[in-house]
CSV table of C-alpha atoms in Angstrom, one decimal:
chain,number,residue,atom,x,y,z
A,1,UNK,CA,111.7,285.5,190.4
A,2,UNK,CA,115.3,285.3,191.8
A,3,UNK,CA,117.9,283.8,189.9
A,4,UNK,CA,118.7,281.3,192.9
A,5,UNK,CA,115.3,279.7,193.1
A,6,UNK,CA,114.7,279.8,188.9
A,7,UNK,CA,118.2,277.9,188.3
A,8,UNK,CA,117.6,274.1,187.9
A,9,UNK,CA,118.2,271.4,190.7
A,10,UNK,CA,121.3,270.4,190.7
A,11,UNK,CA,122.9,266.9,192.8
A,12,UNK,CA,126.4,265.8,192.3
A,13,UNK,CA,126.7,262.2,193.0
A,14,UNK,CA,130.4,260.3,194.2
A,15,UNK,CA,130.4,256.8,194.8
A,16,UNK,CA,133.1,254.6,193.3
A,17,UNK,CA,130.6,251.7,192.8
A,18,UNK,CA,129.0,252.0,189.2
A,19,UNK,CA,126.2,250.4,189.5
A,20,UNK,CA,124.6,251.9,192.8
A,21,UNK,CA,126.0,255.8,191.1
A,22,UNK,CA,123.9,254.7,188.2
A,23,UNK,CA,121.2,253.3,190.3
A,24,UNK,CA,120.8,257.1,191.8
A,25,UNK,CA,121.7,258.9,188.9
A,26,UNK,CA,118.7,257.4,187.0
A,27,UNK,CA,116.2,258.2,190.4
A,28,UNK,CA,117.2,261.3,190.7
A,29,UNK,CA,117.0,262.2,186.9
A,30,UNK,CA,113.4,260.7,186.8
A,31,UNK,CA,112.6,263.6,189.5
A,32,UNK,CA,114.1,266.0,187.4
A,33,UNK,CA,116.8,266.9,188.9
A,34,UNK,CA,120.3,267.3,186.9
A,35,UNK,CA,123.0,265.1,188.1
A,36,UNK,CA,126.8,265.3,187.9
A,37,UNK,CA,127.7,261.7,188.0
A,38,UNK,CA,131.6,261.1,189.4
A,39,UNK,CA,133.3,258.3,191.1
A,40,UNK,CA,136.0,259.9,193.1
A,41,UNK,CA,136.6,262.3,196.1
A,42,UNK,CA,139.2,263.7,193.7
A,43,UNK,CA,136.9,263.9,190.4
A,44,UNK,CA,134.5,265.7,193.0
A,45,UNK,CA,136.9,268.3,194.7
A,46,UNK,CA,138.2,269.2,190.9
A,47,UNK,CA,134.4,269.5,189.1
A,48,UNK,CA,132.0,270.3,191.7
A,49,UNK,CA,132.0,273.9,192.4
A,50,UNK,CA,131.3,274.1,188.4
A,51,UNK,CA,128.5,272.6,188.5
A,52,UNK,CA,126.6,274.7,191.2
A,53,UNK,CA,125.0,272.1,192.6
A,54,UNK,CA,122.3,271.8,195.4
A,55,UNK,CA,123.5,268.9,197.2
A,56,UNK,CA,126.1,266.5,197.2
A,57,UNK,CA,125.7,263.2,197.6
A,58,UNK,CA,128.9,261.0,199.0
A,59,UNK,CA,129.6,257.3,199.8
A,60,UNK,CA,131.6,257.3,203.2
A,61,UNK,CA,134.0,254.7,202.2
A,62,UNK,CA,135.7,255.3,199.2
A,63,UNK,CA,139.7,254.4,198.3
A,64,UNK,CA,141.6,256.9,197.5
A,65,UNK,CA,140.2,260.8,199.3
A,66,UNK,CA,137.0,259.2,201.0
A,67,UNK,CA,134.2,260.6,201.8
A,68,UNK,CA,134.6,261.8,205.1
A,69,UNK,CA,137.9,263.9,204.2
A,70,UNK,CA,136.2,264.6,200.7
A,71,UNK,CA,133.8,266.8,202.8
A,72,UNK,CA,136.5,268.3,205.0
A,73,UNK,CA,138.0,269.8,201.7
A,74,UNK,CA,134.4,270.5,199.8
A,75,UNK,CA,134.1,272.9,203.1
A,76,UNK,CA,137.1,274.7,202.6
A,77,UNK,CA,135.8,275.8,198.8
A,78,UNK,CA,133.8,279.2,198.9
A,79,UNK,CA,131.4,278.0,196.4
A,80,UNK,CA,131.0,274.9,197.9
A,81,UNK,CA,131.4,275.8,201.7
A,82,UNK,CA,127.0,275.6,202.4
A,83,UNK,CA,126.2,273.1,200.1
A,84,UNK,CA,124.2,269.8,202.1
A,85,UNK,CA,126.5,267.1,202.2
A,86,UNK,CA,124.4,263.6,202.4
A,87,UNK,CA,126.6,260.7,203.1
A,88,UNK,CA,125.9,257.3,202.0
A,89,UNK,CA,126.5,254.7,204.4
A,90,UNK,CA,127.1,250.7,203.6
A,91,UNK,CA,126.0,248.2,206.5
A,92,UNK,CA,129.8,248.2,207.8
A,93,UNK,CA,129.2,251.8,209.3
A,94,UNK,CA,129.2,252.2,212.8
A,95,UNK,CA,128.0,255.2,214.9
A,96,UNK,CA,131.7,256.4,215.3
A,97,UNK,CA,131.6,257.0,211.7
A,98,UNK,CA,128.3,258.8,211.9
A,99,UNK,CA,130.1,261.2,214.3
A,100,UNK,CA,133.2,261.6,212.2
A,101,UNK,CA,130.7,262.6,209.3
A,102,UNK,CA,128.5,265.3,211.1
A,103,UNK,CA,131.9,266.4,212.4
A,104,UNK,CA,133.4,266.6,209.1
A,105,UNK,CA,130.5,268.7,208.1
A,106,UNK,CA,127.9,266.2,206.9
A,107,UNK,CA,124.2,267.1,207.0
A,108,UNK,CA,122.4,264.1,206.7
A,109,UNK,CA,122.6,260.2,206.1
A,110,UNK,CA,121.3,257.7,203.4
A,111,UNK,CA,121.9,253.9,203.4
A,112,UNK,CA,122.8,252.5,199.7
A,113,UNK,CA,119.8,249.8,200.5
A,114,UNK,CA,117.5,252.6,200.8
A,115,UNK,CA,114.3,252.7,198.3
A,116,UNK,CA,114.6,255.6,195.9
A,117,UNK,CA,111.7,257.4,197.6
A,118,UNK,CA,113.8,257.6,200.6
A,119,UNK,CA,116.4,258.6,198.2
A,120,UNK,CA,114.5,261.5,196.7
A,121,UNK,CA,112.7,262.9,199.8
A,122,UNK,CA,116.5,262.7,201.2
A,123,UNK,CA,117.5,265.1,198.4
A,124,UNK,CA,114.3,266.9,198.2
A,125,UNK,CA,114.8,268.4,201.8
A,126,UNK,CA,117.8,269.6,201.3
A,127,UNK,CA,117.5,271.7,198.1
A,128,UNK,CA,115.2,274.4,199.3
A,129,UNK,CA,117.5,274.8,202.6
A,130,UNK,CA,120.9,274.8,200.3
A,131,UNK,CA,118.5,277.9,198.1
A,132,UNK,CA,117.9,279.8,201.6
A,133,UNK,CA,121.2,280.1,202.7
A,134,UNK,CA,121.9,281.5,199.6
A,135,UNK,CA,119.7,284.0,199.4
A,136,UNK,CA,121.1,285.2,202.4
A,137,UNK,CA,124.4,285.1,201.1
A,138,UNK,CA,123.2,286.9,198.6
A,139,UNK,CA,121.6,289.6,200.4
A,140,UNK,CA,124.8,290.1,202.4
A,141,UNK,CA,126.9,290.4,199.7
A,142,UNK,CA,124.8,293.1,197.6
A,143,UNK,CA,125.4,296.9,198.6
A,144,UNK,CA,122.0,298.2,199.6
A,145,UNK,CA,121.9,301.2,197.9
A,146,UNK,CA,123.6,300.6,194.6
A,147,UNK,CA,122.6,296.7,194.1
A,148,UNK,CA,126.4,296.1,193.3
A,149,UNK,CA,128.7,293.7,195.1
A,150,UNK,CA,130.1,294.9,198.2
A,151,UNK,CA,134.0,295.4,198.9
A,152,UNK,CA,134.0,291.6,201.1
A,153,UNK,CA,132.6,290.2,197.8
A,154,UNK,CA,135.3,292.1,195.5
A,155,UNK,CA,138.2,290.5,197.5
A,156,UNK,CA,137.0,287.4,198.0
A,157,UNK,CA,135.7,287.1,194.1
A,158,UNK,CA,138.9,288.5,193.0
A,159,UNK,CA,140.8,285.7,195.2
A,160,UNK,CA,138.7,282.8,193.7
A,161,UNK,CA,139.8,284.5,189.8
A,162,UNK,CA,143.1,284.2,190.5
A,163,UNK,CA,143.4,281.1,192.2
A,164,UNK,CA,141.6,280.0,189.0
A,165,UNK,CA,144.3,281.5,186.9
A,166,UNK,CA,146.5,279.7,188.9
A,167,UNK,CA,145.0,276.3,187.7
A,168,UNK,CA,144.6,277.0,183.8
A,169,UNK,CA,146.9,275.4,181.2
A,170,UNK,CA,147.7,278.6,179.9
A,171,UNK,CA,148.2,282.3,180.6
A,172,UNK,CA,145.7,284.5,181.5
A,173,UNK,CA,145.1,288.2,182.1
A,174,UNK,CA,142.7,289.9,184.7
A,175,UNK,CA,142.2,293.2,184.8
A,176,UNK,CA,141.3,295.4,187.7
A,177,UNK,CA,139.0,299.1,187.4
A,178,UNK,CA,139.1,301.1,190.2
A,179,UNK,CA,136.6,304.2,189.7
A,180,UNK,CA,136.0,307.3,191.5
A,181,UNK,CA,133.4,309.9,190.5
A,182,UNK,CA,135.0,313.4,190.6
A,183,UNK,CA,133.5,316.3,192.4
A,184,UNK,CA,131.0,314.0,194.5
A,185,UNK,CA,131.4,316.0,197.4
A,186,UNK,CA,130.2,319.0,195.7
A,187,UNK,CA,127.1,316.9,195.3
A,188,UNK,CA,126.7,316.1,198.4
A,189,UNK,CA,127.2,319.5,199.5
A,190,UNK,CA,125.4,321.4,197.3
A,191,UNK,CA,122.3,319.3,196.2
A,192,UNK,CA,122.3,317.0,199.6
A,193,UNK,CA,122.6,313.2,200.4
A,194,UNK,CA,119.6,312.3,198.8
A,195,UNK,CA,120.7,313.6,195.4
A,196,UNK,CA,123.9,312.2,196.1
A,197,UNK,CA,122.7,308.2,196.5
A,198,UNK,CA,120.7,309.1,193.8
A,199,UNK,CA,124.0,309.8,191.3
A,200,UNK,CA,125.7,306.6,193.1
A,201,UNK,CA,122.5,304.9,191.9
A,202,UNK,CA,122.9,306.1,188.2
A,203,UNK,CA,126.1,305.7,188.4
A,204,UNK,CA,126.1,301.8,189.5
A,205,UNK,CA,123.9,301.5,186.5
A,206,UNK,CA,126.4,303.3,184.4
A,207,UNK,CA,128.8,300.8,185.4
A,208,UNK,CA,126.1,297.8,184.8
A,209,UNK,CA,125.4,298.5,181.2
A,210,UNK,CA,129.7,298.7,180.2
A,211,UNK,CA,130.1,296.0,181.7
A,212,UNK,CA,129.8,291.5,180.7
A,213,UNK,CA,128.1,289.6,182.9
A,214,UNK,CA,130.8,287.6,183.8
A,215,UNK,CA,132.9,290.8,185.2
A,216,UNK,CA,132.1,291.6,188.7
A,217,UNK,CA,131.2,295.3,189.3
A,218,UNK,CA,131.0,296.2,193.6
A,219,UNK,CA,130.8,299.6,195.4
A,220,UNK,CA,134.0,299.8,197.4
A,221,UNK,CA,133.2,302.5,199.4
A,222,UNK,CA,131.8,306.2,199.2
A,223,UNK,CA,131.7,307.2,195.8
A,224,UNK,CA,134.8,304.4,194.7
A,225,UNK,CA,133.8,301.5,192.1
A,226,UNK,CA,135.8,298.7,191.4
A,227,UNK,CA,135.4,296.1,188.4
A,228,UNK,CA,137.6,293.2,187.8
A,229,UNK,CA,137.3,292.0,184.2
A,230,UNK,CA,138.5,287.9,183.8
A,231,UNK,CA,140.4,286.8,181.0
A,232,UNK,CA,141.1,290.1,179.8
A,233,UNK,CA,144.4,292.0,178.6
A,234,UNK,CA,145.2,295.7,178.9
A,235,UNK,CA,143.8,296.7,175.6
A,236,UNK,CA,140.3,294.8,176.6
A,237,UNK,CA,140.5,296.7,179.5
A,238,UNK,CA,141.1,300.3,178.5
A,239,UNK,CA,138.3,299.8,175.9
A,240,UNK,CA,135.7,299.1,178.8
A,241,UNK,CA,137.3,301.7,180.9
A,242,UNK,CA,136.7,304.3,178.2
A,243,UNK,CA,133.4,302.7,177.9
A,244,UNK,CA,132.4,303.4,181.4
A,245,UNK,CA,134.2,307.0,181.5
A,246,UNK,CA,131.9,308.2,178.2
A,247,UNK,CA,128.3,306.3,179.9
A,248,UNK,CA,128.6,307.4,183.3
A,249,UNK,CA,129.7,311.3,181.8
A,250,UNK,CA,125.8,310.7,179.5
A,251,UNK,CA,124.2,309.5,182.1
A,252,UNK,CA,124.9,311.3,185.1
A,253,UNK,CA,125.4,314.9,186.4
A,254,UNK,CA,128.9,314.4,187.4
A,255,UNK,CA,132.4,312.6,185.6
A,256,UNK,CA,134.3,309.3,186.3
A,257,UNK,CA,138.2,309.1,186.9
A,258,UNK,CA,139.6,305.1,186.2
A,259,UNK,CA,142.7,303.3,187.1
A,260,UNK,CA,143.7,299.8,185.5
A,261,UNK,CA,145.7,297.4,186.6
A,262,UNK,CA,146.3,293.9,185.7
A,263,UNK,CA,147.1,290.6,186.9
A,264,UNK,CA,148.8,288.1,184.7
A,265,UNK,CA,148.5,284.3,185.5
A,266,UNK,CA,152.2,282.6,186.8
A,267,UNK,CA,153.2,279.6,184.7
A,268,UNK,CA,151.5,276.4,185.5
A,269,UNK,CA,154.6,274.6,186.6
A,270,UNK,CA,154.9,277.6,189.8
A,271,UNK,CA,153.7,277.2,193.0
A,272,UNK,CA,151.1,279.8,193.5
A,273,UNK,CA,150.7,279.1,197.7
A,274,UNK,CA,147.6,280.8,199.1
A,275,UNK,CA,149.5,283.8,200.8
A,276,UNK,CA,150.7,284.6,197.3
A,277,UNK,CA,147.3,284.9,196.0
A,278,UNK,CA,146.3,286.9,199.0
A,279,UNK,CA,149.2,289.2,198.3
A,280,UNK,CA,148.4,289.8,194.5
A,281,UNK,CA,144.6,290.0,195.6
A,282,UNK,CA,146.3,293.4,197.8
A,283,UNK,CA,149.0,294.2,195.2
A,284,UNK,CA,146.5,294.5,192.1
A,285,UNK,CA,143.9,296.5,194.1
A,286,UNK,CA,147.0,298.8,195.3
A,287,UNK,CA,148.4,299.0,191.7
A,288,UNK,CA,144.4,299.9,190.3
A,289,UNK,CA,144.0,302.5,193.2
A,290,UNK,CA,147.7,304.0,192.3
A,291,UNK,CA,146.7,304.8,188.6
A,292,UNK,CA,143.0,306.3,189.5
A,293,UNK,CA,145.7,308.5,191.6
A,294,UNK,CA,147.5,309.1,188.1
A,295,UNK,CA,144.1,309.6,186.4
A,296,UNK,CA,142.9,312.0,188.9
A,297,UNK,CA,146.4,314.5,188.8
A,298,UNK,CA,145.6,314.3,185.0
A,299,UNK,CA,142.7,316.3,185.0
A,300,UNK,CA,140.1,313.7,186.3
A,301,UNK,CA,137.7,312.4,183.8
């Protein structure tokens, strides 16, 4: 089974009232379903996305962010962006505010003197619709041939890692590999596409096994590979591009050329806008593609 429908249920809960966050907390644990207790738009905009949740439960009227913008912004987050929103309504919302919150991106409604059945089928209907979506997500962002990432899911991963990098206390390194198996159009030419997809196949798998699980490997197009490794410096980095050079030369008929590049964190106190991340999203996969250049005029390999 898929990863998506193995992982456990997940509900984040935001209500500033203790008692009724408790009150749900406590039904929805009873149904087995993990629950990431908070009592703030703000606490849920900051730890959400972490948690991976399923849905996300939110009272409407909250001080501070409420609920209603608290969604606006939850929308905005990549990770966060399909995720059922279920607001929870006190007896002093009207049907305007049940307009703002379906246009702010809310998928369903739940009054706090609801029964906790009501509660959990609420909940329950959403999950397996949150898990569908995201198995089409999923499915568009996989390369059909190789099983890797594809180049929309590079970029956009790479933007989330350094807007992360952005956020931490301290500095932080991520590394960029940008591969090209030499020759492949001798491959292709000489053996045929079908032995050629086959090499991109071994070759993805090369990639696979010298790599962590928490680097992202994606076909970027043709016979070009790109890795970005988090929280890693240059030596880190040339260790695993060696890595990937020596198992994709074993297991496949043909060699592998690398570039590196790297992307190191600005201090916490700078103001790292959007557009900047956008740019060092472009200026790190530039850099990357400008040493495989280097690494190619060097002999390839």
């Amino acid at each position: 089974m898929d990863s998506i429908t193995t992982k456990p249920r997940r509900a984040v809960v935001v209500d500033d009232d203790p008692a009724h966050r408790r009150l749900m907390e406590i039904t929805l644990t009873d149904e087995g379903i993990e629950v990431l207790s908070l009592r703030s738009g703000e606490e849920c905009l900051a730890q959400a996305a972490d948690f991976d949740p399923d849905v996300i439960l939110i009272d409407i009227q909250m001080p501070g962010l409420d609920g209603l913008e608290t969604c606006r912004r939850l929308k905005q987050i990549p990770e966060l962006a399909v995720v059922p929103v279920v607001f929870i309504t006190g007896s002093g919302d009207d049907e305007a505010t049940a307009v703002q919150a379906l246009d702010a991106g809310g998928n369903d409604f739940l009054s706090k003197d609801s029964s906790p059945i009501v509660l959990v089928a609420r909940v329950r209907c959403q999950i397996p619709l949150n898990r569908s979506v995201r198995k089409l997500q999923l499915f568009a962002m996989t390369d059909e041939l190789t099983g890797l990432f594809t180049r929309r899911f590079l970029n956009d991963a790479t933007r989330r890692l350094l807007k992360s990098a952005t956020r931490s206390a301290s500095t932080t390194h991520t590394a960029c590999l940008y591969c090209d198996l030499d020759h492949f159009k001798n491959i292709n030419d000489s053996l045929g596409h079908v032995a050629g997809d086959e090499v991109l196949r071994i070759a993805a798998r090369a990639l696979r096994t010298s790599t962590r699980d928490t680097d992202v490997v994606g076909r970027y197009g043709g016979e070009e590979f790109v890795i970005i490794l988090p929280d890693t410096d240059v030596q880190g980095a040339a260790l695993t591009a060696e890595k990937i050079r020596a198992t994709v030369e074993r297991m496949s008929p043909t060699t592998v050329s690398v570039g590196i590049a790297m992307h190191t964190s600005p201090p916490p106190e700078s103001r790292f806008t959007d557009q900047a991340i956008d740019a060092a999203v472009q200026e790190l996969f530039h850099q990357a593609d400008q040493a495989l250049y280097a690494s190619k005029s060097a002999g390839r390999n």
